[in-house]
Amino acid sequence: MWWMTWFARTEGKVLGPLSDAQLLSLADAGRLKGTNFVRREESSEWVVAGQIPELVGHVEPAPARSDGNDRMMRVLLPVGRSGLAIAAGYLGLFAIVILPAPFALLFGILAIRDLRRHPEKHGMGRAIFAIVMGSLFSLLLLFIILSGAGLFK
């Protein structure tokens, strides 16, 4: 056997730590599907359960490639991306205008929370970009407001 400790994301919950036997038990009971995500305790990467060789025969195989996992499809369309990350990315671009900067910062933080809750989604780069741009231009906005109030003479 493979003797590892696992975590499983099923029915909107994270289950674990689970032994090998417990993971197989979940799969055999039908509570773990081939499209659910699992990860080893020592790994931070979530993997589709149907792609784990040890679970073959216990869960239905994962589709070879879905739109959310196809890199070229993600380049063309926002498939598999967090909506918050998309909004954060655009707000990060418009942060140069200064007024949207605090919103870029807020949406960047919300997008990272969303991405951590849903590891199957993509868009971390957009979220980080929004936080960086939102922070820089929010500080500039704060400086403009304070200098306009006469605090910097």
Coordinates of N, CA, C and O in Angstrom, one line a residue, residues 98-107 134 137-138 141:
I98 N -5.9 56.3 -10.2 CA -5.8 56.6 -8.8 C -7.1 56.3 -8.0 O -7.1 55.7 -7.0
L99 N -8.3 56.8 -8.5 CA -9.5 56.6 -7.7 C -9.9 55.1 -7.5 O -10.4 54.7 -6.5
P100 N -9.7 54.2 -8.5 CA -10.1 52.8 -8.3 C -9.1 52.0 -7.5 O -9.3 50.9 -7.2
A101 N -7.9 52.6 -7.1 CA -6.9 51.9 -6.4 C -7.3 51.2 -5.2 O -7.0 50.0 -5.0
P102 N -8.1 51.8 -4.3 CA -8.5 51.1 -3.1 C -9.4 49.9 -3.4 O -9.3 48.9 -2.7
F103 N -10.2 50.0 -4.5 CA -11.0 48.9 -4.9 C -10.2 47.8 -5.4 O -10.5 46.6 -5.2
A104 N -9.1 48.1 -6.1 CA -8.2 47.1 -6.6 C -7.6 46.3 -5.5 O -7.5 45.1 -5.5
L105 N -7.2 47.0 -4.5 CA -6.6 46.4 -3.3 C -7.6 45.5 -2.6 O -7.3 44.3 -2.3
L106 N -8.8 46.0 -2.4 CA -9.9 45.2 -1.8 C -10.2 43.9 -2.6 O -10.3 42.8 -2.1
F107 N -10.4 44.1 -3.9 CA -10.8 43.0 -4.7 C -9.6 42.0 -4.9 O -9.9 40.8 -5.0
G134 N -2.9 48.3 -6.4 CA -3.9 49.0 -5.5 C -3.2 49.6 -4.3 O -3.5 50.7 -3.9
F137 N -1.0 52.8 -5.6 CA -1.8 54.0 -6.0 C -2.7 54.4 -4.9 O -3.1 55.6 -4.9
S138 N -3.0 53.5 -3.9 CA -3.8 54.0 -2.8 C -2.9 54.9 -1.9 O -3.4 55.9 -1.3
L141 N -2.8 58.2 -3.6 CA -4.1 58.8 -3.3 C -4.1 59.4 -1.9 O -4.5 60.6 -1.7

